[in-house]
Amino acid sequence: PFVVAGTNVVTEREEDLLAVAARVAEVGASLDIPVVFKASWDKANRTAADAYRGQGMRQGLELLARVRRELDLPVLTDVHEVHQVQAVAQVADILQIPSFLCRQTDLIAAAADAGRIVNLKRGQFASASVMAHAVSKAKQLGGAERVMVCERGLMFGLDALVFDPRQVAELQRACGPEVPVLVDVTHACQSPPSRDMHASSGSRAMVPLVARAAAAAGADGIFIECHPDPERAPVDSAVQLHVDDLEPLLCDVLAIAEITLRASARQPAISL
């Protein structure tokens, strides 16, 4: 399996972003696994109007380009609108379609046409068949040959997300053997805002459990967010893993995945 890891957003402190990126690169080399650095240059779906969204497109993409250049790491980041795709594709190796936008045909087609890998985040409301159609949009309308799907938990009522390990198999079956299925073990532990809350919450303690469950379910990759000081993280602080805990957790994940994938005939068609 491969790992997508990094911060939730291009952080207010440049040194935090670069420290996490350097640690992700070190962990990948130490464990001899493919790693991708992720950070959103803009969090366009924040709950509150005054919530931190990032440093803007120009500065955000410049920092991501620096990570890619200096650390030789592939980079994943989001696109929210069609007009953003070409600029983001100049920096990112993987263009991510956010979960709330997983049905947006024009956005998917534009991202797929940019010549980059496309990561389709599964909507908390979307069935496996809906995501199979999203994959087909990327392939048929944009000509994408490399598409991934990322599970991130399903809504359970109005203020809880639940990770159902069966959905890994459902997505693999619906989207096809060539499409890698990742599990976002960070946002699967998130609690959407309810009542008078102005931001999402969640349980960091559940992240290792979900990561191990994802590996046991046969996920092709793990998507995880971390920070050098999780309580100070500007976005989703409740579910950010401490960056020092990344390697020990991935050791567990790899040990489980070795058993799970040994019996699997899957050969997803993604080369990072």
Short mmCIF file of N, CA and C in Angstrom, two decimals, residues 115-245:
data_model
loop_
_atom_site.label_atom_id
_atom_site.label_comp_id
_atom_site.label_asym_id
_atom_site.label_seq_id
_atom_site.Cartn_x
_atom_site.Cartn_y
_atom_site.Cartn_z
N GLY A 115 -4.07 15.92 -17.12
CA GLY A 115 -2.93 15.02 -17.24
C GLY A 115 -2.32 14.59 -15.94
N ARG A 116 -3.00 14.80 -14.84
CA ARG A 116 -2.54 14.40 -13.52
C ARG A 116 -3.40 13.25 -13.00
N ILE A 117 -2.90 12.58 -11.97
CA ILE A 117 -3.74 11.60 -11.27
C ILE A 117 -4.89 12.34 -10.62
N VAL A 118 -6.07 11.74 -10.62
CA VAL A 118 -7.24 12.35 -9.99
C VAL A 118 -7.65 11.50 -8.79
N ASN A 119 -7.77 12.15 -7.64
CA ASN A 119 -8.26 11.48 -6.43
C ASN A 119 -9.67 11.97 -6.13
N LEU A 120 -10.63 11.07 -6.24
CA LEU A 120 -12.03 11.40 -6.00
C LEU A 120 -12.39 11.07 -4.55
N LYS A 121 -12.59 12.09 -3.73
CA LYS A 121 -13.02 11.84 -2.35
C LYS A 121 -14.50 11.46 -2.38
N ARG A 122 -14.81 10.39 -1.70
CA ARG A 122 -16.20 9.93 -1.68
C ARG A 122 -17.05 10.86 -0.81
N GLY A 123 -18.17 11.28 -1.34
CA GLY A 123 -19.09 12.08 -0.55
C GLY A 123 -19.66 11.27 0.60
N GLN A 124 -19.88 11.93 1.73
CA GLN A 124 -20.42 11.25 2.90
C GLN A 124 -21.83 10.70 2.64
N PHE A 125 -22.39 11.09 1.53
CA PHE A 125 -23.76 10.76 1.13
C PHE A 125 -23.79 9.84 -0.09
N ALA A 126 -22.62 9.48 -0.63
CA ALA A 126 -22.56 8.84 -1.94
C ALA A 126 -22.40 7.32 -1.83
N SER A 127 -23.16 6.61 -2.61
CA SER A 127 -23.04 5.15 -2.66
C SER A 127 -21.81 4.77 -3.49
N ALA A 128 -21.46 3.50 -3.41
CA ALA A 128 -20.34 3.00 -4.22
C ALA A 128 -20.63 3.16 -5.71
N SER A 129 -21.89 2.99 -6.11
CA SER A 129 -22.23 3.12 -7.53
C SER A 129 -22.10 4.57 -8.00
N VAL A 130 -22.41 5.52 -7.13
CA VAL A 130 -22.22 6.94 -7.48
C VAL A 130 -20.75 7.21 -7.75
N MET A 131 -19.87 6.63 -6.91
CA MET A 131 -18.44 6.85 -7.11
C MET A 131 -17.94 6.13 -8.37
N ALA A 132 -18.55 5.01 -8.71
CA ALA A 132 -18.19 4.35 -9.96
C ALA A 132 -18.52 5.25 -11.15
N HIS A 133 -19.65 5.95 -11.07
CA HIS A 133 -19.99 6.90 -12.13
C HIS A 133 -19.02 8.06 -12.16
N ALA A 134 -18.55 8.51 -10.99
CA ALA A 134 -17.57 9.59 -10.95
C ALA A 134 -16.27 9.16 -11.63
N VAL A 135 -15.85 7.91 -11.40
CA VAL A 135 -14.67 7.37 -12.07
C VAL A 135 -14.89 7.36 -13.58
N SER A 136 -16.07 6.94 -13.99
CA SER A 136 -16.37 6.90 -15.44
C SER A 136 -16.34 8.29 -16.05
N LYS A 137 -16.81 9.31 -15.31
CA LYS A 137 -16.74 10.68 -15.81
C LYS A 137 -15.29 11.08 -16.06
N ALA A 138 -14.42 10.77 -15.10
CA ALA A 138 -13.01 11.13 -15.24
C ALA A 138 -12.38 10.45 -16.45
N LYS A 139 -12.76 9.21 -16.69
CA LYS A 139 -12.15 8.45 -17.78
C LYS A 139 -12.77 8.81 -19.13
N GLN A 140 -14.08 8.95 -19.18
CA GLN A 140 -14.75 9.15 -20.45
C GLN A 140 -14.75 10.61 -20.91
N LEU A 141 -14.93 11.54 -19.95
CA LEU A 141 -15.04 12.94 -20.32
C LEU A 141 -13.69 13.65 -20.30
N GLY A 142 -12.78 13.19 -19.44
CA GLY A 142 -11.49 13.84 -19.34
C GLY A 142 -10.34 13.02 -19.84
N GLY A 143 -10.59 11.77 -20.14
CA GLY A 143 -9.54 10.92 -20.66
C GLY A 143 -8.51 10.48 -19.63
N ALA A 144 -8.86 10.58 -18.36
CA ALA A 144 -7.91 10.20 -17.32
C ALA A 144 -7.66 8.70 -17.33
N GLU A 145 -6.41 8.32 -17.25
CA GLU A 145 -6.06 6.91 -17.15
C GLU A 145 -5.75 6.51 -15.72
N ARG A 146 -5.47 7.51 -14.87
CA ARG A 146 -5.10 7.23 -13.48
C ARG A 146 -6.07 7.94 -12.54
N VAL A 147 -6.91 7.14 -11.92
CA VAL A 147 -7.95 7.67 -11.03
C VAL A 147 -7.93 6.87 -9.73
N MET A 148 -8.07 7.56 -8.61
CA MET A 148 -8.18 6.92 -7.32
C MET A 148 -9.49 7.34 -6.66
N VAL A 149 -9.98 6.51 -5.75
CA VAL A 149 -11.17 6.84 -4.96
C VAL A 149 -10.79 6.76 -3.49
N CYS A 150 -11.25 7.74 -2.72
CA CYS A 150 -10.89 7.81 -1.31
C CYS A 150 -12.13 7.77 -0.42
N GLU A 151 -12.25 6.70 0.34
CA GLU A 151 -13.32 6.56 1.34
C GLU A 151 -13.01 7.46 2.54
N ARG A 152 -14.05 8.12 3.10
CA ARG A 152 -13.79 9.01 4.23
C ARG A 152 -14.91 8.99 5.28
N GLY A 153 -15.67 7.87 5.29
CA GLY A 153 -16.73 7.74 6.28
C GLY A 153 -18.07 8.20 5.72
N LEU A 154 -19.13 7.61 6.23
CA LEU A 154 -20.49 7.92 5.80
C LEU A 154 -21.27 8.57 6.94
N MET A 155 -22.21 9.43 6.57
CA MET A 155 -23.02 10.11 7.58
C MET A 155 -23.86 9.11 8.36
N PHE A 156 -23.88 9.28 9.65
CA PHE A 156 -24.72 8.48 10.54
C PHE A 156 -25.51 9.49 11.37
N GLY A 157 -26.74 9.78 10.89
CA GLY A 157 -27.46 10.90 11.47
C GLY A 157 -26.87 12.20 10.94
N LEU A 158 -26.98 13.26 11.72
CA LEU A 158 -26.55 14.57 11.27
C LEU A 158 -25.18 14.99 11.80
N ASP A 159 -24.71 14.35 12.85
CA ASP A 159 -23.48 14.86 13.45
C ASP A 159 -22.47 13.76 13.78
N ALA A 160 -22.47 12.72 12.96
CA ALA A 160 -21.48 11.66 13.16
C ALA A 160 -21.13 11.03 11.83
N LEU A 161 -19.87 10.61 11.70
CA LEU A 161 -19.42 9.84 10.55
C LEU A 161 -19.00 8.46 11.03
N VAL A 162 -19.25 7.46 10.20
CA VAL A 162 -18.91 6.09 10.54
C VAL A 162 -18.11 5.48 9.40
N PHE A 163 -17.00 4.82 9.75
CA PHE A 163 -16.24 4.07 8.75
C PHE A 163 -16.71 2.63 8.77
N ASP A 164 -17.25 2.20 7.65
CA ASP A 164 -17.71 0.82 7.48
C ASP A 164 -16.68 0.09 6.62
N PRO A 165 -15.90 -0.83 7.21
CA PRO A 165 -14.85 -1.51 6.42
C PRO A 165 -15.38 -2.21 5.18
N ARG A 166 -16.64 -2.60 5.19
CA ARG A 166 -17.20 -3.26 4.02
C ARG A 166 -17.18 -2.36 2.79
N GLN A 167 -17.18 -1.05 3.03
CA GLN A 167 -17.23 -0.12 1.91
C GLN A 167 -15.94 -0.14 1.09
N VAL A 168 -14.84 -0.58 1.67
CA VAL A 168 -13.61 -0.73 0.89
C VAL A 168 -13.84 -1.75 -0.22
N ALA A 169 -14.40 -2.88 0.14
CA ALA A 169 -14.69 -3.92 -0.86
C ALA A 169 -15.76 -3.47 -1.84
N GLU A 170 -16.77 -2.76 -1.34
CA GLU A 170 -17.84 -2.27 -2.22
C GLU A 170 -17.28 -1.30 -3.26
N LEU A 171 -16.41 -0.39 -2.84
CA LEU A 171 -15.83 0.56 -3.78
C LEU A 171 -14.89 -0.14 -4.76
N GLN A 172 -14.11 -1.08 -4.29
CA GLN A 172 -13.22 -1.82 -5.18
C GLN A 172 -14.02 -2.58 -6.23
N ARG A 173 -15.10 -3.18 -5.79
CA ARG A 173 -15.94 -3.95 -6.72
C ARG A 173 -16.62 -3.02 -7.73
N ALA A 174 -17.14 -1.88 -7.26
CA ALA A 174 -17.89 -0.99 -8.14
C ALA A 174 -16.99 -0.23 -9.11
N CYS A 175 -15.82 0.19 -8.64
CA CYS A 175 -14.96 1.05 -9.44
C CYS A 175 -13.97 0.29 -10.32
N GLY A 176 -13.75 -0.99 -10.00
CA GLY A 176 -12.90 -1.81 -10.85
C GLY A 176 -11.55 -2.10 -10.24
N PRO A 177 -10.94 -3.20 -10.64
CA PRO A 177 -9.68 -3.65 -10.04
C PRO A 177 -8.50 -2.72 -10.32
N GLU A 178 -8.61 -1.86 -11.34
CA GLU A 178 -7.49 -0.98 -11.68
C GLU A 178 -7.51 0.33 -10.91
N VAL A 179 -8.59 0.58 -10.14
CA VAL A 179 -8.75 1.84 -9.42
C VAL A 179 -8.38 1.66 -7.96
N PRO A 180 -7.31 2.30 -7.48
CA PRO A 180 -6.96 2.18 -6.06
C PRO A 180 -8.03 2.80 -5.17
N VAL A 181 -8.29 2.16 -4.06
CA VAL A 181 -9.22 2.69 -3.06
C VAL A 181 -8.43 2.99 -1.79
N LEU A 182 -8.38 4.26 -1.43
CA LEU A 182 -7.72 4.70 -0.21
C LEU A 182 -8.78 4.87 0.88
N VAL A 183 -8.31 4.94 2.12
CA VAL A 183 -9.20 5.31 3.23
C VAL A 183 -8.59 6.51 3.93
N ASP A 184 -9.37 7.57 4.01
CA ASP A 184 -9.00 8.76 4.76
C ASP A 184 -9.33 8.49 6.22
N VAL A 185 -8.32 8.09 6.98
CA VAL A 185 -8.55 7.66 8.36
C VAL A 185 -8.66 8.85 9.30
N THR A 186 -8.34 10.03 8.81
CA THR A 186 -8.50 11.25 9.60
C THR A 186 -9.94 11.72 9.61
N HIS A 187 -10.48 11.97 8.43
CA HIS A 187 -11.83 12.52 8.37
C HIS A 187 -12.90 11.49 8.68
N ALA A 188 -12.56 10.21 8.62
CA ALA A 188 -13.50 9.18 9.05
C ALA A 188 -13.76 9.26 10.55
N CYS A 189 -12.88 9.94 11.27
CA CYS A 189 -13.02 10.10 12.73
C CYS A 189 -13.55 11.48 13.10
N GLN A 190 -13.97 12.23 12.11
CA GLN A 190 -14.46 13.58 12.32
C GLN A 190 -15.93 13.58 12.73
N SER A 191 -16.32 14.57 13.50
CA SER A 191 -17.73 14.78 13.83
C SER A 191 -18.15 16.11 13.22
N PRO A 192 -19.07 16.10 12.26
CA PRO A 192 -19.50 17.36 11.66
C PRO A 192 -20.12 18.28 12.70
N PRO A 193 -20.06 19.59 12.49
CA PRO A 193 -20.60 20.53 13.47
C PRO A 193 -22.10 20.40 13.62
N SER A 194 -22.59 20.56 14.82
CA SER A 194 -24.02 20.52 15.09
C SER A 194 -24.34 21.53 16.18
N ARG A 195 -25.59 21.77 16.39
CA ARG A 195 -26.07 22.74 17.38
C ARG A 195 -25.37 24.08 17.17
N ASP A 196 -24.69 24.59 18.19
CA ASP A 196 -24.07 25.91 18.08
C ASP A 196 -22.58 25.82 17.79
N MET A 197 -22.10 24.66 17.34
CA MET A 197 -20.68 24.51 17.04
C MET A 197 -20.30 25.32 15.81
N HIS A 198 -19.09 25.87 15.81
CA HIS A 198 -18.61 26.66 14.68
C HIS A 198 -17.53 25.94 13.89
N ALA A 199 -17.23 24.71 14.29
CA ALA A 199 -16.22 23.93 13.58
C ALA A 199 -16.46 22.45 13.85
N SER A 200 -15.88 21.62 13.01
CA SER A 200 -15.99 20.17 13.21
C SER A 200 -15.16 19.75 14.42
N SER A 201 -15.54 18.63 15.00
CA SER A 201 -14.75 18.04 16.08
C SER A 201 -14.42 16.61 15.68
N GLY A 202 -14.17 15.73 16.63
CA GLY A 202 -13.85 14.35 16.30
C GLY A 202 -13.00 13.72 17.38
N SER A 203 -12.46 12.54 17.07
CA SER A 203 -11.70 11.78 18.06
C SER A 203 -10.37 11.33 17.48
N ARG A 204 -9.28 11.98 17.88
CA ARG A 204 -7.95 11.59 17.44
C ARG A 204 -7.62 10.17 17.88
N ALA A 205 -8.15 9.77 19.04
CA ALA A 205 -7.85 8.44 19.57
C ALA A 205 -8.37 7.33 18.66
N MET A 206 -9.35 7.63 17.83
CA MET A 206 -9.93 6.62 16.95
C MET A 206 -9.14 6.46 15.64
N VAL A 207 -8.27 7.41 15.33
CA VAL A 207 -7.54 7.37 14.05
C VAL A 207 -6.72 6.08 13.90
N PRO A 208 -5.93 5.67 14.90
CA PRO A 208 -5.18 4.41 14.74
C PRO A 208 -6.08 3.20 14.54
N LEU A 209 -7.21 3.17 15.24
CA LEU A 209 -8.14 2.05 15.10
C LEU A 209 -8.67 1.96 13.68
N VAL A 210 -9.09 3.11 13.13
CA VAL A 210 -9.63 3.12 11.77
C VAL A 210 -8.53 2.76 10.76
N ALA A 211 -7.32 3.23 10.99
CA ALA A 211 -6.21 2.92 10.07
C ALA A 211 -5.95 1.42 10.03
N ARG A 212 -5.94 0.79 11.19
CA ARG A 212 -5.71 -0.66 11.23
C ARG A 212 -6.88 -1.40 10.58
N ALA A 213 -8.10 -0.93 10.82
CA ALA A 213 -9.28 -1.56 10.21
C ALA A 213 -9.24 -1.42 8.69
N ALA A 214 -8.80 -0.26 8.20
CA ALA A 214 -8.70 -0.05 6.76
C ALA A 214 -7.72 -1.03 6.13
N ALA A 215 -6.58 -1.22 6.79
CA ALA A 215 -5.59 -2.18 6.29
C ALA A 215 -6.16 -3.59 6.29
N ALA A 216 -6.87 -3.93 7.35
CA ALA A 216 -7.46 -5.27 7.43
C ALA A 216 -8.53 -5.48 6.37
N ALA A 217 -9.20 -4.39 5.97
CA ALA A 217 -10.25 -4.49 4.96
C ALA A 217 -9.69 -4.56 3.54
N GLY A 218 -8.37 -4.38 3.40
CA GLY A 218 -7.76 -4.49 2.08
C GLY A 218 -7.62 -3.19 1.32
N ALA A 219 -7.62 -2.05 2.02
CA ALA A 219 -7.44 -0.76 1.34
C ALA A 219 -6.11 -0.74 0.59
N ASP A 220 -6.11 -0.09 -0.56
CA ASP A 220 -4.90 0.00 -1.37
C ASP A 220 -3.95 1.09 -0.87
N GLY A 221 -4.47 1.99 -0.06
CA GLY A 221 -3.66 3.07 0.46
C GLY A 221 -4.31 3.71 1.67
N ILE A 222 -3.53 4.49 2.40
CA ILE A 222 -4.00 5.18 3.60
C ILE A 222 -3.77 6.68 3.40
N PHE A 223 -4.76 7.45 3.77
CA PHE A 223 -4.72 8.91 3.70
C PHE A 223 -4.83 9.41 5.14
N ILE A 224 -3.83 10.18 5.59
CA ILE A 224 -3.79 10.57 7.00
C ILE A 224 -3.18 11.95 7.16
N GLU A 225 -3.74 12.71 8.09
CA GLU A 225 -3.24 14.06 8.34
C GLU A 225 -2.53 14.12 9.69
N CYS A 226 -1.47 14.92 9.76
CA CYS A 226 -0.70 15.03 10.99
C CYS A 226 -0.16 16.44 11.14
N HIS A 227 0.33 16.73 12.34
CA HIS A 227 0.76 18.09 12.67
C HIS A 227 1.75 18.00 13.82
N PRO A 228 2.74 18.89 13.88
CA PRO A 228 3.69 18.85 15.01
C PRO A 228 3.09 19.26 16.34
N ASP A 229 1.95 19.93 16.31
CA ASP A 229 1.24 20.34 17.53
C ASP A 229 -0.25 20.30 17.23
N PRO A 230 -0.85 19.11 17.27
CA PRO A 230 -2.24 18.95 16.81
C PRO A 230 -3.23 19.92 17.42
N GLU A 231 -3.08 20.24 18.69
CA GLU A 231 -4.04 21.15 19.31
C GLU A 231 -3.98 22.54 18.70
N ARG A 232 -2.86 22.86 18.07
CA ARG A 232 -2.69 24.18 17.46
C ARG A 232 -2.99 24.17 15.96
N ALA A 233 -3.32 23.01 15.42
CA ALA A 233 -3.62 22.93 13.99
C ALA A 233 -4.80 23.84 13.65
N PRO A 234 -4.71 24.63 12.58
CA PRO A 234 -5.77 25.60 12.28
C PRO A 234 -7.06 24.97 11.75
N VAL A 235 -6.98 23.73 11.31
CA VAL A 235 -8.16 23.05 10.77
C VAL A 235 -8.20 21.62 11.30
N ASP A 236 -9.38 21.18 11.73
CA ASP A 236 -9.60 19.80 12.18
C ASP A 236 -8.58 19.35 13.23
N SER A 237 -8.31 20.21 14.19
CA SER A 237 -7.30 19.89 15.21
C SER A 237 -7.68 18.66 16.02
N ALA A 238 -8.96 18.38 16.17
CA ALA A 238 -9.40 17.25 17.01
C ALA A 238 -9.00 15.90 16.44
N VAL A 239 -8.71 15.84 15.14
CA VAL A 239 -8.41 14.55 14.52
C VAL A 239 -7.04 14.50 13.86
N GLN A 240 -6.22 15.53 14.07
CA GLN A 240 -4.86 15.51 13.52
C GLN A 240 -3.98 14.61 14.39
N LEU A 241 -3.25 13.71 13.77
CA LEU A 241 -2.32 12.85 14.47
C LEU A 241 -1.02 13.63 14.71
N HIS A 242 -0.37 13.39 15.84
CA HIS A 242 0.93 14.01 16.04
C HIS A 242 1.91 13.41 15.04
N VAL A 243 2.71 14.25 14.42
CA VAL A 243 3.59 13.77 13.35
C VAL A 243 4.55 12.69 13.85
N ASP A 244 4.91 12.72 15.13
CA ASP A 244 5.81 11.69 15.67
C ASP A 244 5.15 10.32 15.78
N ASP A 245 3.82 10.30 15.73
CA ASP A 245 3.09 9.03 15.83
C ASP A 245 2.84 8.39 14.48
#
